[in-house]
Coordinates of C-alpha atoms and ligand atoms in Angstrom, one line a residue:
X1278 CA 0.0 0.0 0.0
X1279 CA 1.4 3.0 -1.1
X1280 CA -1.1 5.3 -0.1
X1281 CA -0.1 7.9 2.9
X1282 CA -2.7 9.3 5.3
X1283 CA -2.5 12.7 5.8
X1284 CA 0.0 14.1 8.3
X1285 CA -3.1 15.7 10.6
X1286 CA -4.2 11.7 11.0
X1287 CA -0.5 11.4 13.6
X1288 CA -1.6 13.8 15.8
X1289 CA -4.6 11.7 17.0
X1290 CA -5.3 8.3 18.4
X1291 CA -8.3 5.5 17.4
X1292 CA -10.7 6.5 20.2
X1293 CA -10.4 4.5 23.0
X1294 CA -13.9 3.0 23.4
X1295 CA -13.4 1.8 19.3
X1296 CA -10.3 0.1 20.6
X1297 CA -12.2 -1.8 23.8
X1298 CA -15.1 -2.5 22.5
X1299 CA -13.6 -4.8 20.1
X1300 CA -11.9 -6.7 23.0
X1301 CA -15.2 -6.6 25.0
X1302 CA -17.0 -8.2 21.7
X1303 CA -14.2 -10.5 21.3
X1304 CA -14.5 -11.6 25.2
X1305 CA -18.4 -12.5 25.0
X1306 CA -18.4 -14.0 21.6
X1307 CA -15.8 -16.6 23.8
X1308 CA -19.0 -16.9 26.4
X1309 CA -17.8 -14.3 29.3
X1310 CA -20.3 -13.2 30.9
X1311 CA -18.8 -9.0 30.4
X1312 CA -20.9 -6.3 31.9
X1313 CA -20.6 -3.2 29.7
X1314 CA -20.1 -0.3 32.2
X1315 CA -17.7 1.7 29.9
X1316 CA -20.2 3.8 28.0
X1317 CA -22.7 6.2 28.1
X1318 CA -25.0 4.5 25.9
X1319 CA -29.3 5.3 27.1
X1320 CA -30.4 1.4 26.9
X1321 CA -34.0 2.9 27.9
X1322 CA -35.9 2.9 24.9
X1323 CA -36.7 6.2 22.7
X1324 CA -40.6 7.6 23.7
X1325 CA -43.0 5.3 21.9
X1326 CA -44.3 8.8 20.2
X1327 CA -41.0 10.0 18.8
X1328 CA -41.0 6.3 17.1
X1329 CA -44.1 6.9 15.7
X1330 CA -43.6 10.3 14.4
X1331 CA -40.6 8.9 12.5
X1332 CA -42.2 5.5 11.4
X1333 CA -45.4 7.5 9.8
X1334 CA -43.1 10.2 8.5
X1335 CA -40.8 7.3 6.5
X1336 CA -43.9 6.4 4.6
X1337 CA -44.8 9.9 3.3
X1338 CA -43.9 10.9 0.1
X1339 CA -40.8 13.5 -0.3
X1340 CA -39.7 12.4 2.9
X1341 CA -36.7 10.9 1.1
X1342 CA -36.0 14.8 0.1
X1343 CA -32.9 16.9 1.0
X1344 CA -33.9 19.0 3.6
X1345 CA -32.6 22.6 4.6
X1346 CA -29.4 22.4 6.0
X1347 CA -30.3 24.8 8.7
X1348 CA -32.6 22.3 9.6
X1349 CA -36.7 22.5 9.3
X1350 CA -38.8 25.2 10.9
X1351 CA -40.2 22.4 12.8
X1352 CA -37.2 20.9 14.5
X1353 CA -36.1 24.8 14.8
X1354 CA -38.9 25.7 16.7
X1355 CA -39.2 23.0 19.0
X1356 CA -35.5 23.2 19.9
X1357 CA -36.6 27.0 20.7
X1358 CA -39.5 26.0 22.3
X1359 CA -37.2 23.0 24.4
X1360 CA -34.8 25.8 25.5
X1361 CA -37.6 27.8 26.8
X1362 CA -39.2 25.6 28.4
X1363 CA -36.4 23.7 30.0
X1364 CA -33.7 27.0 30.6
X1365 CA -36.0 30.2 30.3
X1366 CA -33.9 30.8 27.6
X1367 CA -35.0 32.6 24.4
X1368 CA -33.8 31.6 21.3
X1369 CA -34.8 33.0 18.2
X1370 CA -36.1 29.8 16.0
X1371 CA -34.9 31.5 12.6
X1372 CA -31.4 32.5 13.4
X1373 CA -30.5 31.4 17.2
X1374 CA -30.1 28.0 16.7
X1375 CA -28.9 25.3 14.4
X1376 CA -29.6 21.7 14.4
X1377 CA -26.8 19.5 14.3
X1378 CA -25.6 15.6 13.9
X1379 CA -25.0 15.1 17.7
X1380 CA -23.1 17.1 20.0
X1381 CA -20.2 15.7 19.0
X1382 CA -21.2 17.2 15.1
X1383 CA -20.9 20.7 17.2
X1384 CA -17.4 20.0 18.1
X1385 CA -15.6 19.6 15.2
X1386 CA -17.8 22.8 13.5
X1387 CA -16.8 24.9 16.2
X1388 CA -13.4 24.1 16.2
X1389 CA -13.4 24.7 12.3
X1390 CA -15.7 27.7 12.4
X1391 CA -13.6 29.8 14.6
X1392 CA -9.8 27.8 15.5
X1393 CA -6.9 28.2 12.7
X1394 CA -4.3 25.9 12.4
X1395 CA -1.3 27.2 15.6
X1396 CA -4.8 28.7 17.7
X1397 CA -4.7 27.6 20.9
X1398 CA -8.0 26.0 22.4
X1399 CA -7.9 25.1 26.7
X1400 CA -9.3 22.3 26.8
X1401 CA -10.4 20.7 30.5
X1402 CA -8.5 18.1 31.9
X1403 CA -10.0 15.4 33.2
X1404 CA -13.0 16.2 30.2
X1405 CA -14.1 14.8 27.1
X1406 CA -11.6 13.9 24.7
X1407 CA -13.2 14.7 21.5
X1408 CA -12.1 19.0 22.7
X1409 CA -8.4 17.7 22.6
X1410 CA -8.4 15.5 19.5
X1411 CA -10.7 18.0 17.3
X1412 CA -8.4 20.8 17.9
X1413 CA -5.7 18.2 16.9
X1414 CA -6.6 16.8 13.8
X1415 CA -7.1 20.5 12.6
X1416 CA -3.6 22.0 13.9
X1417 CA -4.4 24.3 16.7
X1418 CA -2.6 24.0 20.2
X1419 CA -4.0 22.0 23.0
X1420 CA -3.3 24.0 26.8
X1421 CA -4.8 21.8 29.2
X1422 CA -6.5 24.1 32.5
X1423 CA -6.9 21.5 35.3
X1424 CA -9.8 20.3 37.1
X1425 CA -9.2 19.0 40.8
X1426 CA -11.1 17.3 43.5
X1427 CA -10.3 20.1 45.7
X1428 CA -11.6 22.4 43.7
X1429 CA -15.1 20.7 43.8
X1430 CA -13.7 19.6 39.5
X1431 CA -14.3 23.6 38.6
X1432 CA -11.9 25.6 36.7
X1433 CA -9.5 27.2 38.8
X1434 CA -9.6 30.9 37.0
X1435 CA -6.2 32.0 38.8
X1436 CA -4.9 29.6 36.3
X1437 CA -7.1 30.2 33.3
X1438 CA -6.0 34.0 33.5
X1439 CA -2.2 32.6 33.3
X1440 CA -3.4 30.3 30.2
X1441 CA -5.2 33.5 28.9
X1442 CA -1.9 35.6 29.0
X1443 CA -0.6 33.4 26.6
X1444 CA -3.2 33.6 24.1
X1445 CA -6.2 31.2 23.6
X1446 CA -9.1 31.5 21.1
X1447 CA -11.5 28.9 22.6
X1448 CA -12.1 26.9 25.6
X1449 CA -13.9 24.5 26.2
X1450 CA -16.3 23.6 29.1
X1451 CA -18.9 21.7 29.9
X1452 CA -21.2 21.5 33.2
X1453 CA -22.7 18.8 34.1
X1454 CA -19.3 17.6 34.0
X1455 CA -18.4 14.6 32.2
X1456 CA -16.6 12.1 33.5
X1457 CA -17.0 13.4 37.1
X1458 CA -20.3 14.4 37.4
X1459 CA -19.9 18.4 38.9
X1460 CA -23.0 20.5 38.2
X1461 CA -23.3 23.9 37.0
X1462 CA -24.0 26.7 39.1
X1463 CA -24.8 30.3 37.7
X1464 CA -21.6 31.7 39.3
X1465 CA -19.4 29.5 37.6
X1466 CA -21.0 30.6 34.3
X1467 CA -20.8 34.2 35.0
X1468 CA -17.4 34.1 35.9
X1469 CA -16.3 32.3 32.2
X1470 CA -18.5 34.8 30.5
X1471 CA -16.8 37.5 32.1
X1472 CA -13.5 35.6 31.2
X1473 CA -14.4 35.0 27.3
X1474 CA -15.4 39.0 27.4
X1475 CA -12.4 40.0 28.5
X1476 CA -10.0 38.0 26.8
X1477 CA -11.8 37.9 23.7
X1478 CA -11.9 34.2 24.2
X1479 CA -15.2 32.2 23.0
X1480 CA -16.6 30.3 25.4
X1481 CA -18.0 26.9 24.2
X1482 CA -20.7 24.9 26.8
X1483 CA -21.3 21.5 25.9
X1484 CA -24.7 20.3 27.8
X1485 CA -26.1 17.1 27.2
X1486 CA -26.0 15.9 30.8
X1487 CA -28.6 18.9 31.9
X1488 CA -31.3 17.0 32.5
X1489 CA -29.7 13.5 34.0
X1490 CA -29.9 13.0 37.9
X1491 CA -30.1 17.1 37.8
X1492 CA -32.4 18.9 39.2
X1493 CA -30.8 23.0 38.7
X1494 CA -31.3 22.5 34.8
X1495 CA -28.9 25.6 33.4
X1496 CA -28.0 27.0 30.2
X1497 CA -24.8 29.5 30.1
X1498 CA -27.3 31.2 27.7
X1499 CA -29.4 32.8 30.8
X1500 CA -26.6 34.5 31.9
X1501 CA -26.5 38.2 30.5
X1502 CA -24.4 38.5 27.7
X1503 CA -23.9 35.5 27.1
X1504 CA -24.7 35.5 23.7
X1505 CA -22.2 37.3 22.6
X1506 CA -18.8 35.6 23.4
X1507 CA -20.7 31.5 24.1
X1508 CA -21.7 29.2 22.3
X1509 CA -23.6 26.5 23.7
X1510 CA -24.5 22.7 22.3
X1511 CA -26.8 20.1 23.3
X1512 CA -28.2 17.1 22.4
X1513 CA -30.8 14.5 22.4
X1514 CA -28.5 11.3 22.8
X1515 CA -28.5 11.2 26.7
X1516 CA -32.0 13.6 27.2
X1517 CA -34.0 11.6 24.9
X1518 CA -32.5 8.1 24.6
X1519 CA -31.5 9.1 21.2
X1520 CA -28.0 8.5 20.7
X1521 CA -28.1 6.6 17.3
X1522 CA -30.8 9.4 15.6
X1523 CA -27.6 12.0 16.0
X1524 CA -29.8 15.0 16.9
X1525 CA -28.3 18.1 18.7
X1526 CA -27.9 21.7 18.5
X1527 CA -26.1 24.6 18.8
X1528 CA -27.3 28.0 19.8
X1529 CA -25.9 31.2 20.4
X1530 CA -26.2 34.6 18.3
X1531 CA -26.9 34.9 15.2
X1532 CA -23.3 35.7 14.3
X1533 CA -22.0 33.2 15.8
X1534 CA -24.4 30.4 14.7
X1535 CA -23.7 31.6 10.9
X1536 CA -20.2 30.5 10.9
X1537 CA -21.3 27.3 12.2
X1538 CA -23.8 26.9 9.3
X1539 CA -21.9 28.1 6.8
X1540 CA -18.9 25.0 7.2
X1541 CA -21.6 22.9 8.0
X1542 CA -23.0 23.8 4.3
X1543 CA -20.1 22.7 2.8
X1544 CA -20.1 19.1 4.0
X1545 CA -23.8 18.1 4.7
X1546 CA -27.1 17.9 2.9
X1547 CA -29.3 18.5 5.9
X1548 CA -30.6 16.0 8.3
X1549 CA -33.4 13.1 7.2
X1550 CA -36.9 14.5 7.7
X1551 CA -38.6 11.4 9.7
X1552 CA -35.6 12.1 12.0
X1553 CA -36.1 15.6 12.6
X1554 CA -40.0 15.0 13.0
X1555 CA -39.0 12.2 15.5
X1556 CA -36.9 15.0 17.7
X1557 CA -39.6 17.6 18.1
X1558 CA -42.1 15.1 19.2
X1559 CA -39.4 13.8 21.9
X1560 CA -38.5 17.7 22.7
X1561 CA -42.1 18.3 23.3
X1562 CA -42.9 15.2 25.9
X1563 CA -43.7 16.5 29.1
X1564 CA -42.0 16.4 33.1
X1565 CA -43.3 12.6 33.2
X1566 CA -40.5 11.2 30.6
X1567 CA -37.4 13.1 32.3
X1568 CA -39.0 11.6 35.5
X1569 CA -39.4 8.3 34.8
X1570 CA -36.4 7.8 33.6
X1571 CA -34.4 9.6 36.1
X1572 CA -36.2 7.1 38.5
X1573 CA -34.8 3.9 36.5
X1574 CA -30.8 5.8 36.9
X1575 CA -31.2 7.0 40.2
X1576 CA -31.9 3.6 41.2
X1577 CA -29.0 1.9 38.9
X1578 CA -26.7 5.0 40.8
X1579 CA -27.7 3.4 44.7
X1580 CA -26.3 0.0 42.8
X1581 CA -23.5 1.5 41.7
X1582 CA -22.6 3.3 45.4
X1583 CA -23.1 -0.1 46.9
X1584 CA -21.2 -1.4 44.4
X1585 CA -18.1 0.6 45.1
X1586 CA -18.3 0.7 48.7
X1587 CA -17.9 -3.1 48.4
X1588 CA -14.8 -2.1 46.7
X1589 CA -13.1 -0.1 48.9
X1590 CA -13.8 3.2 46.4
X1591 CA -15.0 6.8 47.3
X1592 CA -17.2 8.8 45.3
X1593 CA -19.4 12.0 45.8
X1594 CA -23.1 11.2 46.1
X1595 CA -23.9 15.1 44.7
X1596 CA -23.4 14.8 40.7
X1597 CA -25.4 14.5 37.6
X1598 CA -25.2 13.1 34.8
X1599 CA -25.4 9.2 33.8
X1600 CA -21.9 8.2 35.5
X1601 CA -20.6 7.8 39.1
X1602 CA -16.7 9.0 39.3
X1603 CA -15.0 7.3 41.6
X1604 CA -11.0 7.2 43.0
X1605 CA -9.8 3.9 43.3
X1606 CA -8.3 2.3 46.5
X1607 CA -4.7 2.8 47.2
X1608 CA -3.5 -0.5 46.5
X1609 CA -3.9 -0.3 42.8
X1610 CA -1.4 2.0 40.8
X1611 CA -4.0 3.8 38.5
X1612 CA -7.6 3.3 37.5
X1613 CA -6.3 1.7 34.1
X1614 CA -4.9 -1.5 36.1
X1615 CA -7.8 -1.3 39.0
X1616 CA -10.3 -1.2 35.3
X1617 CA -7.9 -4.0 34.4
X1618 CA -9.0 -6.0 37.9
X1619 CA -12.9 -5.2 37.5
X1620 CA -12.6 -6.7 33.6
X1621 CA -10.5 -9.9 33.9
X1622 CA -11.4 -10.4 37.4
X1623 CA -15.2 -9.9 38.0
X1624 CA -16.2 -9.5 34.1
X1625 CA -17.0 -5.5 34.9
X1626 CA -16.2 -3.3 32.0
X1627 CA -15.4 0.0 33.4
X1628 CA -13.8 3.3 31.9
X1629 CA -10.1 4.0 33.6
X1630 CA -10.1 7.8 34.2
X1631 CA -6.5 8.4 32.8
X1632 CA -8.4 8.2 29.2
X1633 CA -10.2 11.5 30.3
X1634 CA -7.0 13.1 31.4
X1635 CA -4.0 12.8 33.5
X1636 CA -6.1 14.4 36.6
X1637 CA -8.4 11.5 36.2
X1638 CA -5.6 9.0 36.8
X1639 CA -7.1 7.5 40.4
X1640 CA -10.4 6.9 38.9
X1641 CA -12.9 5.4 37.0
X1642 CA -16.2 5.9 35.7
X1643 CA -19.2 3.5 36.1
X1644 CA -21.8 4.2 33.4
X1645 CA -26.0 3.7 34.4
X1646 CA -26.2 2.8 30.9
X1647 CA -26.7 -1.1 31.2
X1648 CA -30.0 -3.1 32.0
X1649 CA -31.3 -3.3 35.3
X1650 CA -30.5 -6.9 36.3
X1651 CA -26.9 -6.5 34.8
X1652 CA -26.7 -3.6 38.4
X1653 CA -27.9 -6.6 40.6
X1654 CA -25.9 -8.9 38.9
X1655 CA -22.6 -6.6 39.4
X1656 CA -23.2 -6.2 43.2
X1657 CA -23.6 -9.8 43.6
X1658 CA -20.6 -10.9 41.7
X1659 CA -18.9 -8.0 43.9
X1660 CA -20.1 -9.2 47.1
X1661 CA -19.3 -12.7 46.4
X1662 CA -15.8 -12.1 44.5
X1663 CA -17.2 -14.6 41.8
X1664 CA -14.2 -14.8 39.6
X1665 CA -15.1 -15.3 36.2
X1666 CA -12.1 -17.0 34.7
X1667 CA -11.1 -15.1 31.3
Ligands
LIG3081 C1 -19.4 15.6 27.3 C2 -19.9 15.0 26.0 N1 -20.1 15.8 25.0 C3 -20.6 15.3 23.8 C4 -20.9 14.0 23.7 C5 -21.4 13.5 22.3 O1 -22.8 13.4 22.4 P1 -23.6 13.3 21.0 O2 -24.2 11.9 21.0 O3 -24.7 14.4 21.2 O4 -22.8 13.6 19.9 C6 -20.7 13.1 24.7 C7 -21.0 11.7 24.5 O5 -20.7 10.8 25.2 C8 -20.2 13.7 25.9 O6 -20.0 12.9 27.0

């Protein structure tokens, strides 16, 4: 093969999860018994009524049709509507907001729309390492601004003012925090506007975890002036069990959102119609869905803290969000080799912290995303140390 990838493709790794997945497959098509606590993947099904909003709209003529790339006026307005409703945010369903192929679609647009090649973007460390290897593959320069236990997993801003003496274009944040679980507070979000104002740094809030095990649902969009210098996204995938539809959002002003659209233009032909019918049905269900299944996770969550005491773990019981964060006991070197335990040990599939960032080294996250009898069946295998030979 004499064909070269290009140079941006060494500056990036295979995603993790691709990696261990594989190995996970591999382990239960050889008849281990693996429980999958690695990923944040909503096993509760989609609402019956989005299903049906997208199975009638698949047999309607045209629906096969390119559609707008700024998305329909329906989807538009019910993401307008959603923010409203949820955040007692206003967003203006013409120009305010932009519907998108996940949040993760948002990433890589933002990075593009307003990060050239030498930029730097800060980037939260531990966080979610599509920031990092977005601003890689397209040849800006990471700075990592640290998140700490002691510091409740919030940035420290005597730091990000160093990092911002230095120059930065973007940062990164994102509250609900994933992997450790810290919610937002207004203070925290008036603080980084008034950072990004100053500094002329755009701040970018990634929210999917709003409305998992939280009960202060926040947008950075309420604070004042937000608008101007933040960019927020959010998505279905966790909110709605809709992970696989890729439906998410940007919003922010007009300006701001522009850019966005016009890359996104360039390399998509606007999302499939039944889909986008699908995600204003979910986006209009009432309290009762976002109640009933925050019952079924805050249940799975007990498991998990019963789980971990077993194991000689701690953990903070205040988070949101669909994972528990928890530092490992001392007699294991790093979460990667206490992971390695839970996996070849006790068939537990769990995510070592380290892949998150070096501050996440002493942990691991526990995902609620499994079925409810795999939680029982953890605990027991925990509290009987039931080896399963791999
Ligand atoms: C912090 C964070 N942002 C974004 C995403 C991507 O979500 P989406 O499915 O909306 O692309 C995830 C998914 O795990 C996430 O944890």
């Amino acid at each position: 093969m004499n064909i070269e990838p290009a140079e941006r493709l060494k500056n990036v790794e295979t995603y993790y999860f691709s990696k261990k997945l594989e190995e996970i497959r591999s382990l239960r098509a050889q008849g281990h018994a693996i429980i999958n606590l690695g990923i944040g993947n909503p096993d509760m099904a989609t609402h019956k009524d989005a299903i049906k909003s997208l199975n009638q709209s698949t047999g309607e003529a045209q629906s096969h049709y390119y559609q707008p790339y700024k998305g329909t006026q329906l989807l538009r307005g019910a993401l307008s509507a959603w923010y409203q409703r949820i955040y007692k945010v206003h967003l203006d369903a013409e120009n305010e907001v932009l519907p998108l192929a996940g949040s993760k679609e948002g990433i890589m647009l933002t990075t593009l729309a307003f990060v050239n090649p030498g930029d730097t973007v800060l980037v939260p460390n531990p966080g979610y390492p599509a920031y990092a290897a977005t601003a890689r593959l397209l040849g800006a320069k990471i700075q990592y601004y640290s998140l700490k236990p002691d510091g409740d997993w919030l940035p420290d801003f005597f730091e990000l003012e160093e990092l911002a003496k230095q120059g930065a274009k973007l940062i990164w944040v994102n509250y609900p925090h994933m992997p450790t679980g810290a919610k937002a507070n207004t203070a925290l979000f008036r603080k980084l506007i008034d950072f990004g104002q100053r500094h002329g740094i755009l701040i970018a809030h990634d929210n999917p975890y709003s409305l998992i095990l939280n009960e202060e649902r926040l947008s950075i969009l309420s604070i004042e002036g937000s608008k101007n210098t933040s960019l927020e996204l959010n998505s279905l995938s966790k909110s709605h069990s809709m992970q696989g539809f890729r439906v998410g959002m940007v919003a922010g002003h007009q300006q701001l959102v522009k850019h966005l659209l016009k890359v996104k233009s360039n390399y998509d032909s606007g999302m499939y119609l039944p889909i986008q019918k699908a995600a204003a049905t979910a986006l209009s269900l009432d309290e009762h869905w976002y109640n009933s299944t925050n019952a079924v996770y805050h249940k799975r969550r007990n498991v998990v803290f019963k789980a971990l005491d077993l194991l000689n773990c701690s953990y903070s019981e205040n988070t949101s969000g669909m994972f528990v964060w928890a530092k490992i006991p001392q007699s294991f070197s790093d979460g990667y080799a206490f992971a390695d335990h839970l996996l070849y040990d006790l068939g537990l599939f769990v995510a070592p912290g380290g892949i998150f960032g070096s501050n996440g080294n002493q942990y691991v996250r526990f995902s609620l995303c499994a079925h409810n009898n795999e939680f029982e069946i953890m605990l027991n295998r925990i509290k009987n140390r039931q080896k399963i030979a791999i």
